[in-house]
Amino acid sequence: MSTYNEISYTSGDGLRLYARDYPAASGPARLPVICIHGLTRNSADFDELAPAIARLGRRVIALDVRGRGHSAYDPDPANYNPVVYAGDVVKLMHDLGIARAAFVGTSMGGLITMTLAMRHLDLVAGAVLNDVGPVLSSRGLARIAGYAGRCNLLSTWDDAAGYLKDINACAFPDNSDADWGKWARRAFAANDSGALALRYDPSIALSLQTGKLKPTSLAARMAFRRLAHRRPTLLVRGALSDLVEPDQVAWMKRAAPTMAYAEVPNVGHAPMLTEPAALDAIRGFLAQLP
């Protein structure tokens, strides 16, 4: 069972935010790892990966980005953007006295990591980008926009598991009923009336639903190059991904020839990072960092 301490901290603009702190196994001091989840997810996504990394002798911080999980919802939806999110990460690191860390960013978490590298490269020792990059497939963005922020309240945990299966079976064809049930417990929580609601503010999806989030931008490409040229970077891709397809991978490899790459078989967007191919690649990548 995962063992972690809960952290509550305040953002620069006064929101109460949350993170899980997994202590490192005994041994020589190593740089910590900060894990950042995807658009509609939360810190529970890393409840298996984080202990695995902690056993390598690294402290792991898995955070709930504002508007998700135990973190407060922002009254201004315009603040749901990578620049603000990156500022929250800077505040957390400052509050914890962390001067430098390795990052694991899933989907949106990778975009936040790239934004952080653009603005505060000194804080980033290296980065794992999980099924994300500065150039994305319109097909994947459209699929995510089709469900993000649109789920009604549900009555049972079986309903919650079924909802997640309906929208994600294309990416996880090998998932068992138990896997979908575990995912449901991470993604949903019961409200005061006992109904099950997704653990995020529906407003987080507005940038996707309104078309403001583009498949690429000059700023994203510059941020990626700054990260991948100046810091060790690993791209993990699901072989079935519709967000980072072969064309996007080829672009990233041309733009950053030294970037490490690992592909997870028979998984789409985005790998859980506990798959053998992903976990082996992450262990090998972290072994090269202080």
Short mmCIF file of C-alpha atoms in Angstrom, two decimals:
data_model
loop_
_atom_site.label_atom_id
_atom_site.label_comp_id
_atom_site.label_asym_id
_atom_site.label_seq_id
_atom_site.Cartn_x
_atom_site.Cartn_y
_atom_site.Cartn_z
CA MET A 1 0.00 0.00 0.00
CA SER A 2 1.27 3.48 -0.85
CA THR A 3 2.65 5.50 2.05
CA TYR A 4 2.73 9.25 1.66
CA ASN A 5 2.35 12.45 3.63
CA GLU A 6 -0.24 15.02 2.61
CA ILE A 7 0.88 18.55 1.82
CA SER A 8 -1.37 21.58 1.80
CA TYR A 9 0.06 24.83 0.48
CA THR A 10 -1.14 28.18 -0.84
CA SER A 11 -0.61 29.42 -4.40
CA GLY A 12 0.66 32.91 -5.10
CA ASP A 13 -2.92 34.06 -5.71
CA GLY A 14 -4.33 32.48 -2.58
CA LEU A 15 -5.73 29.08 -3.65
CA ARG A 16 -5.29 26.12 -1.32
CA LEU A 17 -3.46 23.39 -3.19
CA TYR A 18 -2.61 19.79 -2.40
CA ALA A 19 0.19 17.30 -3.02
CA ARG A 20 1.30 13.85 -1.92
CA ASP A 21 4.83 13.48 -0.54
CA TYR A 22 6.40 10.00 -0.83
CA PRO A 23 9.59 9.74 1.24
CA ALA A 24 12.69 8.27 -0.35
CA ALA A 25 14.04 4.90 0.67
CA SER A 26 17.21 5.06 2.71
CA GLY A 27 20.47 5.60 0.91
CA PRO A 28 22.52 8.43 -0.61
CA ALA A 29 20.61 11.67 -1.18
CA ARG A 30 19.26 11.95 -4.71
CA LEU A 31 17.34 14.71 -6.47
CA PRO A 32 13.58 14.45 -5.86
CA VAL A 33 11.01 13.74 -8.56
CA ILE A 34 7.89 15.83 -9.13
CA CYS A 35 5.00 14.09 -10.89
CA ILE A 36 2.32 16.14 -12.69
CA HIS A 37 -0.84 14.49 -14.00
CA GLY A 38 -2.94 15.03 -17.12
CA LEU A 39 -5.86 17.36 -17.86
CA THR A 40 -8.69 15.52 -16.09
CA ARG A 41 -6.63 13.48 -13.65
CA ASN A 42 -5.04 13.96 -10.21
CA SER A 43 -2.18 12.86 -7.98
CA ALA A 44 -3.72 9.41 -7.47
CA ASP A 45 -2.56 8.59 -11.00
CA PHE A 46 0.90 8.05 -9.53
CA ASP A 47 -0.07 5.87 -6.56
CA GLU A 48 1.90 2.97 -8.05
CA LEU A 49 4.66 4.80 -9.93
CA ALA A 50 5.57 7.11 -7.04
CA PRO A 51 6.39 4.31 -4.55
CA ALA A 52 8.41 2.53 -7.26
CA ILE A 53 10.52 5.67 -7.74
CA ALA A 54 10.77 6.26 -3.99
CA ARG A 55 12.26 2.78 -3.63
CA LEU A 56 15.08 4.00 -5.89
CA GLY A 57 16.04 6.48 -3.17
CA ARG A 58 14.25 9.57 -4.47
CA ARG A 59 11.61 11.62 -2.71
CA VAL A 60 8.52 11.91 -4.91
CA ILE A 61 6.00 14.76 -4.91
CA ALA A 62 2.76 14.08 -6.80
CA LEU A 63 0.57 17.15 -6.96
CA ASP A 64 -3.06 17.96 -7.64
CA VAL A 65 -3.03 20.78 -10.18
CA ARG A 66 -5.47 23.57 -9.28
CA GLY A 67 -9.03 22.60 -10.08
CA ARG A 68 -8.38 18.87 -9.57
CA GLY A 69 -8.45 16.37 -6.75
CA HIS A 70 -8.03 17.98 -3.33
CA SER A 71 -6.83 21.30 -4.74
CA ALA A 72 -9.25 24.23 -4.77
CA TYR A 73 -11.20 25.22 -7.85
CA ASP A 74 -10.22 28.56 -9.37
CA PRO A 75 -13.05 31.11 -9.54
CA ASP A 76 -11.47 32.47 -12.74
CA PRO A 77 -11.31 29.74 -15.44
CA ALA A 78 -8.78 31.84 -17.37
CA ASN A 79 -6.23 30.73 -14.76
CA TYR A 80 -6.48 27.14 -15.95
CA ASN A 81 -3.42 27.41 -18.19
CA PRO A 82 0.17 26.09 -18.15
CA VAL A 83 1.75 29.42 -17.15
CA VAL A 84 -0.32 29.63 -13.97
CA TYR A 85 0.13 25.92 -13.29
CA ALA A 86 3.91 26.28 -13.64
CA GLY A 87 3.82 29.16 -11.15
CA ASP A 88 2.08 26.86 -8.67
CA VAL A 89 4.89 24.32 -9.08
CA VAL A 90 7.49 27.02 -8.42
CA LYS A 91 5.62 28.01 -5.24
CA LEU A 92 5.46 24.40 -4.04
CA MET A 93 9.18 23.89 -4.63
CA HIS A 94 9.97 27.12 -2.80
CA ASP A 95 7.78 26.16 0.16
CA LEU A 96 9.41 22.71 0.40
CA GLY A 97 12.94 24.04 -0.05
CA ILE A 98 13.47 22.06 -3.28
CA ALA A 99 15.99 23.87 -5.47
CA ARG A 100 16.01 21.34 -8.31
CA ALA A 101 14.07 18.24 -9.30
CA ALA A 102 13.44 15.74 -12.05
CA PHE A 103 9.95 15.88 -13.52
CA VAL A 104 7.48 13.31 -14.79
CA GLY A 105 4.68 15.00 -16.72
CA THR A 106 1.72 13.13 -18.19
CA SER A 107 -0.01 14.92 -21.08
CA MET A 108 -0.88 18.35 -19.61
CA GLY A 109 1.75 17.69 -16.95
CA GLY A 110 4.36 17.54 -19.71
CA LEU A 111 3.17 20.87 -21.10
CA ILE A 112 3.52 22.34 -17.60
CA THR A 113 7.03 20.91 -17.37
CA MET A 114 8.00 22.48 -20.71
CA THR A 115 6.56 25.81 -19.55
CA LEU A 116 8.56 25.54 -16.33
CA ALA A 117 11.72 24.86 -18.32
CA MET A 118 11.10 27.95 -20.43
CA ARG A 119 10.70 30.19 -17.38
CA HIS A 120 12.75 28.51 -14.64
CA LEU A 121 15.18 26.09 -16.26
CA ASP A 122 17.34 26.10 -13.13
CA LEU A 123 14.61 24.16 -11.31
CA VAL A 124 14.58 21.32 -13.86
CA ALA A 125 17.24 18.58 -13.73
CA GLY A 126 15.57 16.38 -16.34
CA ALA A 127 12.12 15.49 -17.62
CA VAL A 128 9.99 12.55 -18.64
CA LEU A 129 7.27 13.64 -21.09
CA ASN A 130 4.48 11.08 -21.03
CA ASP A 131 2.69 10.98 -24.38
CA VAL A 132 2.93 14.70 -25.02
CA GLY A 133 5.04 17.24 -26.84
CA PRO A 134 4.97 20.65 -28.50
CA VAL A 135 3.23 19.25 -31.59
CA LEU A 136 0.05 17.26 -31.02
CA SER A 137 -2.46 15.44 -33.19
CA SER A 138 -5.73 17.22 -33.88
CA ARG A 139 -7.40 13.82 -33.76
CA GLY A 140 -6.44 13.26 -30.14
CA LEU A 141 -7.30 16.79 -29.09
CA ALA A 142 -10.76 16.41 -30.62
CA ARG A 143 -11.36 13.14 -28.81
CA ILE A 144 -10.39 14.61 -25.43
CA ALA A 145 -12.51 17.72 -26.07
CA GLY A 146 -15.45 15.42 -26.72
CA TYR A 147 -15.56 14.14 -23.14
CA ALA A 148 -13.60 16.49 -20.87
CA GLY A 149 -15.88 18.43 -18.54
CA ARG A 150 -19.06 16.77 -19.86
CA CYS A 151 -19.82 13.93 -17.42
CA ASN A 152 -23.02 14.05 -15.37
CA LEU A 153 -23.29 12.76 -11.80
CA LEU A 154 -23.32 8.96 -11.59
CA SER A 155 -25.03 6.66 -9.12
CA THR A 156 -22.72 3.67 -8.63
CA TRP A 157 -19.07 2.72 -8.85
CA ASP A 158 -19.96 0.32 -11.64
CA ASP A 159 -21.40 3.28 -13.56
CA ALA A 160 -18.18 5.23 -12.96
CA ALA A 161 -16.04 2.34 -14.18
CA GLY A 162 -18.28 1.95 -17.21
CA TYR A 163 -18.02 5.64 -18.07
CA LEU A 164 -14.22 5.49 -17.98
CA LYS A 165 -14.21 2.33 -20.07
CA ASP A 166 -16.47 3.94 -22.69
CA ILE A 167 -14.11 6.88 -23.23
CA ASN A 168 -10.77 5.11 -22.73
CA ALA A 169 -11.13 1.54 -23.98
CA CYS A 170 -9.53 2.56 -27.28
CA ALA A 171 -6.38 3.45 -25.34
CA PHE A 172 -6.39 0.54 -22.90
CA PRO A 173 -7.80 -2.49 -24.75
CA ASP A 174 -6.22 -4.92 -22.28
CA ASN A 175 -7.73 -3.38 -19.13
CA SER A 176 -9.69 -5.74 -16.90
CA ASP A 177 -12.85 -4.87 -14.96
CA ALA A 178 -10.62 -4.53 -11.90
CA ASP A 179 -8.45 -2.00 -13.74
CA TRP A 180 -11.48 0.12 -14.64
CA GLY A 181 -12.71 -0.10 -11.07
CA LYS A 182 -9.36 1.09 -9.72
CA TRP A 183 -9.37 3.96 -12.18
CA ALA A 184 -12.89 4.93 -11.09
CA ARG A 185 -11.78 5.22 -7.45
CA ARG A 186 -9.00 7.57 -8.53
CA ALA A 187 -11.16 9.68 -10.82
CA PHE A 188 -14.46 10.00 -8.92
CA ALA A 189 -15.55 10.96 -5.42
CA ALA A 190 -18.93 10.85 -3.68
CA ASN A 191 -20.56 14.22 -3.01
CA ASP A 192 -22.68 15.12 0.02
CA SER A 193 -25.73 13.39 -1.45
CA GLY A 194 -23.82 10.22 -2.29
CA ALA A 195 -23.69 10.77 -6.05
CA LEU A 196 -20.37 10.24 -7.80
CA ALA A 197 -18.70 13.22 -9.47
CA LEU A 198 -15.43 13.48 -11.33
CA ARG A 199 -12.72 15.01 -9.19
CA TYR A 200 -12.17 18.13 -11.25
CA ASP A 201 -13.75 21.47 -12.10
CA PRO A 202 -15.53 21.15 -15.48
CA SER A 203 -14.15 24.59 -16.39
CA ILE A 204 -10.66 23.11 -16.81
CA ALA A 205 -11.78 21.91 -20.27
CA LEU A 206 -12.87 25.29 -21.64
CA SER A 207 -9.65 25.89 -23.57
CA LEU A 208 -10.18 22.61 -25.41
CA GLN A 209 -13.90 23.04 -25.97
CA THR A 210 -13.46 26.56 -27.35
CA GLY A 211 -10.53 25.64 -29.59
CA LYS A 212 -8.04 27.85 -27.74
CA LEU A 213 -5.65 24.94 -27.24
CA LYS A 214 -3.94 24.46 -30.60
CA PRO A 215 -2.03 21.40 -31.84
CA THR A 216 1.16 23.45 -31.80
CA SER A 217 2.50 26.95 -31.24
CA LEU A 218 5.79 28.77 -31.53
CA ALA A 219 5.94 29.11 -27.74
CA ALA A 220 5.46 25.36 -27.24
CA ARG A 221 8.14 24.48 -29.78
CA MET A 222 10.58 26.94 -28.21
CA ALA A 223 9.87 25.56 -24.73
CA PHE A 224 10.45 21.99 -25.90
CA ARG A 225 13.73 22.84 -27.59
CA ARG A 226 14.94 24.70 -24.50
CA LEU A 227 14.10 21.71 -22.31
CA ALA A 228 15.36 18.93 -24.57
CA HIS A 229 18.55 20.75 -25.66
CA ARG A 230 19.53 21.83 -22.15
CA ARG A 231 18.31 18.99 -19.95
CA PRO A 232 18.06 15.18 -20.26
CA THR A 233 14.62 14.37 -21.67
CA LEU A 234 12.75 11.11 -22.17
CA LEU A 235 9.62 10.80 -24.31
CA VAL A 236 7.34 7.90 -23.37
CA ARG A 237 4.66 7.20 -25.97
CA GLY A 238 1.76 4.80 -26.03
CA ALA A 239 1.96 2.82 -29.27
CA LEU A 240 -1.78 3.38 -29.84
CA SER A 241 -1.71 7.08 -28.95
CA ASP A 242 -3.90 9.41 -30.98
CA LEU A 243 -2.35 12.52 -29.38
CA VAL A 244 1.31 11.85 -30.14
CA GLU A 245 1.28 9.95 -33.42
CA PRO A 246 4.32 8.90 -35.49
CA ASP A 247 4.46 12.26 -37.28
CA GLN A 248 4.70 14.12 -33.99
CA VAL A 249 7.34 11.72 -32.68
CA ALA A 250 9.39 12.24 -35.85
CA TRP A 251 9.22 16.02 -35.40
CA MET A 252 10.39 15.77 -31.79
CA LYS A 253 13.28 13.47 -32.71
CA ARG A 254 14.42 15.88 -35.43
CA ALA A 255 14.14 18.87 -33.07
CA ALA A 256 15.93 17.07 -30.23
CA PRO A 257 18.22 14.29 -31.52
CA THR A 258 19.53 13.49 -28.02
CA MET A 259 16.06 12.90 -26.57
CA ALA A 260 15.57 9.37 -25.24
CA TYR A 261 12.50 7.49 -26.43
CA ALA A 262 10.43 4.56 -25.19
CA GLU A 263 7.21 3.12 -26.61
CA VAL A 264 4.62 1.19 -24.60
CA PRO A 265 2.96 -1.60 -26.62
CA ASN A 266 -0.84 -1.85 -26.96
CA VAL A 267 -1.51 1.29 -24.90
CA GLY A 268 -2.80 4.65 -26.10
CA HIS A 269 -3.00 8.05 -24.47
CA ALA A 270 -1.54 8.09 -21.94
CA PRO A 271 0.48 5.22 -20.45
CA MET A 272 0.09 4.71 -16.71
CA LEU A 273 3.92 4.47 -16.55
CA THR A 274 3.76 1.23 -14.57
CA GLU A 275 3.88 -0.80 -17.80
CA PRO A 276 7.21 -2.69 -17.98
CA ALA A 277 8.45 -0.73 -21.02
CA ALA A 278 7.65 2.61 -19.38
CA LEU A 279 8.92 1.72 -15.92
CA ASP A 280 12.19 0.28 -17.23
CA ALA A 281 12.79 3.40 -19.32
CA ILE A 282 12.07 5.71 -16.37
CA ARG A 283 14.35 3.77 -14.05
CA GLY A 284 17.16 3.88 -16.59
CA PHE A 285 16.59 7.58 -17.22
CA LEU A 286 16.60 8.51 -13.52
CA ALA A 287 19.75 6.44 -12.94
CA GLN A 288 21.63 8.96 -15.08
CA LEU A 289 20.56 11.93 -12.93
CA PRO A 290 22.16 13.05 -9.64
#
